[in-house]
Tab-separated table of C-alpha atoms in Angstrom:
chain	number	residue	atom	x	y	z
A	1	UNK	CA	128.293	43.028	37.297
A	2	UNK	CA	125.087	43.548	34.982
A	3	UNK	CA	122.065	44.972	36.971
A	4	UNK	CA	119.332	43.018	38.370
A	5	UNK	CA	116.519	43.083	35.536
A	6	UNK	CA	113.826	43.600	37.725
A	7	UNK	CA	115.355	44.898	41.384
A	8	UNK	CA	111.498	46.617	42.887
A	9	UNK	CA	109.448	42.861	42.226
A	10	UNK	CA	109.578	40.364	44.752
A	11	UNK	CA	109.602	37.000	43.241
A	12	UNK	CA	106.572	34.623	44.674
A	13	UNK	CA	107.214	32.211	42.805
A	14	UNK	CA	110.286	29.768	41.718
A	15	UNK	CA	111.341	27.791	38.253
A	16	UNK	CA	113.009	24.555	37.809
A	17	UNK	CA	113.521	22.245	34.937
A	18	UNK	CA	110.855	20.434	33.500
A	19	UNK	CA	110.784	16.649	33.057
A	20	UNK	CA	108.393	14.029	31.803
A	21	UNK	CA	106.731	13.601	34.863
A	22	UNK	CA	105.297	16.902	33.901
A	23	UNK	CA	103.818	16.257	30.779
A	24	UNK	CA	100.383	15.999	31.381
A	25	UNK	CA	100.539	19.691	33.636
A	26	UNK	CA	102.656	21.523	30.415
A	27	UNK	CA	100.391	20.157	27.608
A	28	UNK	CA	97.338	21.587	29.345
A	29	UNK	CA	99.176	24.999	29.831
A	30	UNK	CA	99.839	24.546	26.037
A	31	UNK	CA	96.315	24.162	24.692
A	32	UNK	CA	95.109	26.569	26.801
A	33	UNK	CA	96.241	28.748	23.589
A	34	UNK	CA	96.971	26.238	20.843
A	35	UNK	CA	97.456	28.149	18.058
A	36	UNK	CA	99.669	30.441	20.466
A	37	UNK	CA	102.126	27.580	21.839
A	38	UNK	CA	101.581	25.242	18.364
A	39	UNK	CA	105.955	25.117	18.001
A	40	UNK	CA	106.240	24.228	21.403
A	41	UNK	CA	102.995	21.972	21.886
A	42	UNK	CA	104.725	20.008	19.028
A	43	UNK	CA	107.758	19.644	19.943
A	44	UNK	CA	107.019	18.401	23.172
A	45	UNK	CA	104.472	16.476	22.207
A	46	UNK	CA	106.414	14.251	19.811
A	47	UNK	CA	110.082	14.550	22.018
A	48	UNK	CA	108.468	14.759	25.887
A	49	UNK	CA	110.403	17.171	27.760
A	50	UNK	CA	113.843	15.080	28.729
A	51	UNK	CA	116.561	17.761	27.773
A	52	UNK	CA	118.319	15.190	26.227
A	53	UNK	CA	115.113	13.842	23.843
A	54	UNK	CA	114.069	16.893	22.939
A	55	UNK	CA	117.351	18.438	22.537
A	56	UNK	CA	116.858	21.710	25.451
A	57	UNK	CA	115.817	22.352	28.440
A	58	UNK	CA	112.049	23.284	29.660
A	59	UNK	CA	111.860	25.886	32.144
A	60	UNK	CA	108.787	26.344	34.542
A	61	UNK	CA	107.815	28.660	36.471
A	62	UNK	CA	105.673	27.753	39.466
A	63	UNK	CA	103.434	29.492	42.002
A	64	UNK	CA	102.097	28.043	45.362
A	65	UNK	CA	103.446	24.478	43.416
A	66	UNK	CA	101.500	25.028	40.255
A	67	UNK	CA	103.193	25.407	37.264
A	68	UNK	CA	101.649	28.487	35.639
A	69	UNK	CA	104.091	29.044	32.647
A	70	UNK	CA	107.036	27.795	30.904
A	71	UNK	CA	109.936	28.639	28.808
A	72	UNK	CA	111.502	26.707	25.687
A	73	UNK	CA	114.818	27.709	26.426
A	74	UNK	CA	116.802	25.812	23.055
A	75	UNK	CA	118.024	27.516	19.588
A	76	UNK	CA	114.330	29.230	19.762
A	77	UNK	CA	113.587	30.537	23.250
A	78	UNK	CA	110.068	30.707	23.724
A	79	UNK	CA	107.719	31.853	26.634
A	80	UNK	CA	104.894	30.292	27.580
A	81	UNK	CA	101.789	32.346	29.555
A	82	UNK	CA	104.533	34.386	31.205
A	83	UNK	CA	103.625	37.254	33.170
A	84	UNK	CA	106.533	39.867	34.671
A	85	UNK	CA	107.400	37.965	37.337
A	86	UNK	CA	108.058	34.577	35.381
A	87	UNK	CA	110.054	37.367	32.937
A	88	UNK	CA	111.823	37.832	35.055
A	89	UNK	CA	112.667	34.626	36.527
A	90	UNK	CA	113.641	33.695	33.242
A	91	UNK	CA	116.142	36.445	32.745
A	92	UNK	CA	118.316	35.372	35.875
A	93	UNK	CA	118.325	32.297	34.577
A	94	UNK	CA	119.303	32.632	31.488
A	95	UNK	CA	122.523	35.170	32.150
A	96	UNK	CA	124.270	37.053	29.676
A	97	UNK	CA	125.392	34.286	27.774
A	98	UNK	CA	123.014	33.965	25.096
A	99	UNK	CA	122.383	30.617	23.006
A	100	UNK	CA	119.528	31.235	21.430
A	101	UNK	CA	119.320	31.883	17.884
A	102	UNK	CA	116.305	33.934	17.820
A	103	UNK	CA	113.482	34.859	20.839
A	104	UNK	CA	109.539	34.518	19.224
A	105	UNK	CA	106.412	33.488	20.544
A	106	UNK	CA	103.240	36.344	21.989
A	107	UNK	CA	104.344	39.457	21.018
A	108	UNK	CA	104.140	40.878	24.521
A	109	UNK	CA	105.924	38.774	26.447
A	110	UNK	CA	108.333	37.913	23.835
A	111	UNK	CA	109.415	41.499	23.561
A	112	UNK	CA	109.425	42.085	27.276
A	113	UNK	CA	111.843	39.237	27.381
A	114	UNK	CA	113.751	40.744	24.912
A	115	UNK	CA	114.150	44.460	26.418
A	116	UNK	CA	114.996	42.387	29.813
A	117	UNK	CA	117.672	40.205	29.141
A	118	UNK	CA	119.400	43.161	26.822
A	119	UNK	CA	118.679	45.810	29.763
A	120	UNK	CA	120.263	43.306	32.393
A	121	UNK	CA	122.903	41.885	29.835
A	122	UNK	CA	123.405	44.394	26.695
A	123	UNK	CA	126.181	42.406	24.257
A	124	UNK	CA	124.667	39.461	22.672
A	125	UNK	CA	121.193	39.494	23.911
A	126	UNK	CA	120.765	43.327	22.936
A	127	UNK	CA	122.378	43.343	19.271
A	128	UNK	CA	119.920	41.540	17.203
A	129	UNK	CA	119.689	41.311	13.486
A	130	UNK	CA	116.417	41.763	12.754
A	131	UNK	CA	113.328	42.617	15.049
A	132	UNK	CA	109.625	41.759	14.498
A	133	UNK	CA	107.924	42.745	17.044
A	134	UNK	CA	104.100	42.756	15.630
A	135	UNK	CA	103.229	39.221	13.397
A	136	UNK	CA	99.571	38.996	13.225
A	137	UNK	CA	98.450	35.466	14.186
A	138	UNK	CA	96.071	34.234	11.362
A	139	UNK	CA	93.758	31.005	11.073
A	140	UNK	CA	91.012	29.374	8.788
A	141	UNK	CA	88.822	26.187	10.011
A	142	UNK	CA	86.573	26.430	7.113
A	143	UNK	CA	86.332	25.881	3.353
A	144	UNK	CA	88.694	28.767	1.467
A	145	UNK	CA	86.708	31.475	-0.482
A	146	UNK	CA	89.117	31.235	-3.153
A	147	UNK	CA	88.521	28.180	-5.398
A	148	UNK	CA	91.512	26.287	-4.572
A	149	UNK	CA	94.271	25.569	-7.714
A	150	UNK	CA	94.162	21.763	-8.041
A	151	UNK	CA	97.809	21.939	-9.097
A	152	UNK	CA	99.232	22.174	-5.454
A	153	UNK	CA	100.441	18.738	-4.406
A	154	UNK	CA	102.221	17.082	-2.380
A	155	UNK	CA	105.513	17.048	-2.803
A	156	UNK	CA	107.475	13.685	-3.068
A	157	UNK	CA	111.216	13.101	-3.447
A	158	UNK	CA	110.967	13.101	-6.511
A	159	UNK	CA	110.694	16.786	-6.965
A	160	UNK	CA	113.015	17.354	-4.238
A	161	UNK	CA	116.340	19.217	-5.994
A	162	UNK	CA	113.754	21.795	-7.480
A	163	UNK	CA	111.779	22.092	-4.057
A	164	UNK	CA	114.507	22.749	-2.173
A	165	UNK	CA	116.352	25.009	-4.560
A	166	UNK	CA	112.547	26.452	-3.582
A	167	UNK	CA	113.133	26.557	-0.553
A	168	UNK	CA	116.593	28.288	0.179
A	169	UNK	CA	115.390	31.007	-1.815
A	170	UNK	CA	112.448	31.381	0.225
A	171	UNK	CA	114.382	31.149	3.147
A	172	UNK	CA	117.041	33.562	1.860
A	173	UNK	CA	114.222	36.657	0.848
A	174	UNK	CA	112.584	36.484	4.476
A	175	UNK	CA	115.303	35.785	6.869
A	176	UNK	CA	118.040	37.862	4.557
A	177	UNK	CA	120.650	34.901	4.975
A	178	UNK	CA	120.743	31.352	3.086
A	179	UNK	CA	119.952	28.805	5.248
A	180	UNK	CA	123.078	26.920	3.975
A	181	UNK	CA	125.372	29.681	6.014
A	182	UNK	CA	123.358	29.641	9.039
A	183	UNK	CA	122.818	25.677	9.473
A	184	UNK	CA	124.561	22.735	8.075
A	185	UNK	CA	121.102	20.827	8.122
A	186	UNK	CA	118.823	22.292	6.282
A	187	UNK	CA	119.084	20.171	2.988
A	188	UNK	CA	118.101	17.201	5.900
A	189	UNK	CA	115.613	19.517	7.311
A	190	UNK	CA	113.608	20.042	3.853
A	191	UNK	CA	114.278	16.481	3.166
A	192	UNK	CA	112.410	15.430	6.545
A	193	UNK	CA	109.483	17.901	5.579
A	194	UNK	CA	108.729	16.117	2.062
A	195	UNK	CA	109.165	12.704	3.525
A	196	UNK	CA	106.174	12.939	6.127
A	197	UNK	CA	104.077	15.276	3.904
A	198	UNK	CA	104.367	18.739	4.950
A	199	UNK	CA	105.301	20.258	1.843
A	200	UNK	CA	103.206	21.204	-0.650
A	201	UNK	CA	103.878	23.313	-4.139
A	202	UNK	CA	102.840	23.475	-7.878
A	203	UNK	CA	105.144	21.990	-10.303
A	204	UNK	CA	105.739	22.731	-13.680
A	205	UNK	CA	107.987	21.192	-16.170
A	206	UNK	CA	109.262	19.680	-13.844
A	207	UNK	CA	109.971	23.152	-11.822
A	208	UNK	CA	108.587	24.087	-8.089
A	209	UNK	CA	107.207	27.433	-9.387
A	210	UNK	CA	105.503	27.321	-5.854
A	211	UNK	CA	105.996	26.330	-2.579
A	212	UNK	CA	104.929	25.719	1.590
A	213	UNK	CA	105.019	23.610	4.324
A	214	UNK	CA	103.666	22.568	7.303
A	215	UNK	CA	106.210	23.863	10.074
A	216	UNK	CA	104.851	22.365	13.185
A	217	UNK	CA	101.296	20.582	14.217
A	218	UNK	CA	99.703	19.220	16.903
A	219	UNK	CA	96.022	17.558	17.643
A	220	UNK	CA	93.650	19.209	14.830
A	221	UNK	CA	96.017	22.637	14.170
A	222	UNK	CA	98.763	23.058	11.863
A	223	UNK	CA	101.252	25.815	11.574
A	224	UNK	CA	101.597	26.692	7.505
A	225	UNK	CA	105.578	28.557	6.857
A	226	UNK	CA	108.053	28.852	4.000
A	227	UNK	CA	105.379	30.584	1.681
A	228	UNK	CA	106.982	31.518	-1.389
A	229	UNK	CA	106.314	32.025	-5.218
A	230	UNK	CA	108.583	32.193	-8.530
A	231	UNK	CA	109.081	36.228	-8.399
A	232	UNK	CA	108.399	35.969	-12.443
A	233	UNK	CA	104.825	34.586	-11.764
A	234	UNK	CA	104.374	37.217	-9.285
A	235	UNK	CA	101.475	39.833	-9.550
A	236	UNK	CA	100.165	38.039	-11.825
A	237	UNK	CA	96.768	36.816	-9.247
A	238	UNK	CA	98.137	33.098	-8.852
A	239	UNK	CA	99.143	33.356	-5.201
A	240	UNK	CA	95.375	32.884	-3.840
A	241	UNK	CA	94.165	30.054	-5.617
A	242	UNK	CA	97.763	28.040	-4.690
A	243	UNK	CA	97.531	29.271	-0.992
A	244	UNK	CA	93.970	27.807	-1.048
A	245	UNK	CA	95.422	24.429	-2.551
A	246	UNK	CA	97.546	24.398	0.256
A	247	UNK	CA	94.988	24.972	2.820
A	248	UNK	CA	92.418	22.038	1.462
A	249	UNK	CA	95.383	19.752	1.963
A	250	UNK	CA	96.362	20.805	5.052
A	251	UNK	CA	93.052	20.710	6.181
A	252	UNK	CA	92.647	16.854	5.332
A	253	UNK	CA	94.373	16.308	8.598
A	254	UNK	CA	94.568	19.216	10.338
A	255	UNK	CA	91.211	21.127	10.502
A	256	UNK	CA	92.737	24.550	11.553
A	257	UNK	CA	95.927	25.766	9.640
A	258	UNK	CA	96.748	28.716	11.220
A	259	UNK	CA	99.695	31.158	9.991
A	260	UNK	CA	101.977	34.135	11.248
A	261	UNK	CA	103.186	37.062	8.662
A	262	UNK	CA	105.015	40.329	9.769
A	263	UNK	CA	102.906	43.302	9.912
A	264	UNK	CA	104.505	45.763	7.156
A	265	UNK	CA	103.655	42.753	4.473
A	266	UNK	CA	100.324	44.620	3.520
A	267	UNK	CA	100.005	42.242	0.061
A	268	UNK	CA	100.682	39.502	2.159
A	269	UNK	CA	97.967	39.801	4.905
A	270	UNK	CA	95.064	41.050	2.355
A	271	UNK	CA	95.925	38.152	0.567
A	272	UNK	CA	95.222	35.605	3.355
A	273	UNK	CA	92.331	37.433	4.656
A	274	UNK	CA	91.158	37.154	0.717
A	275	UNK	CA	91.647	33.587	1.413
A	276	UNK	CA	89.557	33.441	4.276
A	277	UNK	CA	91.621	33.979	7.296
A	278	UNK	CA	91.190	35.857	10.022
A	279	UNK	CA	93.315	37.506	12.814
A	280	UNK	CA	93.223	35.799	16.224
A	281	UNK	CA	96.511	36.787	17.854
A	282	UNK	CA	99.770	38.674	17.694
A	283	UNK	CA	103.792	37.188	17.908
A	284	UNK	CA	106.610	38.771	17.460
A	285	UNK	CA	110.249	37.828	16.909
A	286	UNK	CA	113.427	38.436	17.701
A	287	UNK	CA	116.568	37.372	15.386
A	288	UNK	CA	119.997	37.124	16.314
């Protein structure tokens, strides 16, 4: 029998599944940090919180009958304002049979979570393939102090073979397996993206040379992923002006784009703050 995770903390509060008739209580809990909670906010906000709808459960955690955190508990188990008590809640819960395909969200209690469920567990929750434990957070709400390159676009179907050639490459370089091996949708997935205009790149003849995308939005913020440039038109001081393009677009509906890039990508971060954004947080994430 695996140990209790957390044996010396009495519990004072209790969790139960979310449902619609919670919405209004778990989007406020959500934009207490938007920019924090943007996957989540999103995906609640355009699925509501049935399991079925939005495809996993929503765990909450509740003291004296207020709900003071949650937990996304699908192929990306998030928490939500979780302290060590709500941890820990969300450990028994879970068990040692692990779903999830990765663990992310705030870097503390996402790592906490982590160290819990393999402590109480070990097997699948403590054998990970990659650990990330310090992403700084990153936003912009102003104009870019770059001049932005008026090549980035929109991307239509028309341009979708190259883009999402684009795209499993990307995908491939920063998760360090193609997206085609680890999920049967992704062609639909990138397909989805260019249809309601979240992706973004610089095409020539006829090539994505460059690309992004919107991952996930909600109210005025936007979450910018998938970053990625044609290593032979690397180093070559392109990568500033086109991350600028995409950030004037963005910002045409979405007044704060926000981002998320691990900390040992020095090149990565000085470009962004050369950009013009700035650090306002820290996740982390786990990868199984």
């Amino acid at each position: 029998m695996p140990p209790d995770p957390a044996p010396a903390r009495e519990q004072r509060g209790s969790i139960r599944i979310l449902g619609n008739d919670d919405l209004d209580e778990v989007m406020g809990l959500l934009l207490g940090s938007p920019l924090e909670n943007i996957f989540v906010a999103s995906r609640v906000e355009a699925a509501g919180l049935d399991p079925f709808m939005l495809g996993c459960q929503v765990i909450g955690y509740e003291r004296d009958e207020q709900l003071v955190s949650l937990c996304h508990a699908g192929s990306n188990l998030v928490p939500v304002n979780a302290d060590d008590e709500a941890l820990d809640a969300y450990i028994r819960y879970l068990g040692p049979r692990r779903r999830a395909a990765s663990i992310m969200g705030v870097a503390g209690p996402t790592i906490r979570l982590w160290e819990g469920l393999s402590q109480a567990y070990g097997g699948q929750w403590s054998e990970v393939r990659d650990l990330r434990p310090d992403q700084p957070l990153m936003s912009i709400s102003q104009t870019c102090t770059v001049w932005p390159d008026e090549r980035v676009q929109r991307i239509t179907m028309k341009d979708f073979d190259s883009y999402f050639r684009a795209a499993v490459k990307m995908y491939t370089e920063e998760v360090g397996i193609s997206p085609l091996e680890a999920t049967g949708s992704y062609r639909r997935h990138v397909q989805r993206t260019i249809e309601q205009g979240r992706a973004f790149g610089i095409v020539e003849d006829g090539r994505v040379v460059f690309k992004s995308d919107v991952g996930c939005h909600q109210g005025m913020f936007c979450q910018v992923q998938g970053v990625w440039m044609d290593p032979a038109l690397r180093g070559r001081g392109r990568a500033a002006a086109a991350m600028s393009g995409v950030v004037e677009l963005c910002r045409e509906r979405w007044p704060v784009v926000s981002l998320y890039v691990n900390d040992y990508n020095t090149p990565a971060i000085r470009l962004y703050e050369r950009v013009g954004f700035q650090s306002v947080g820290k996740l982390a994430t786990v990868l199984y």
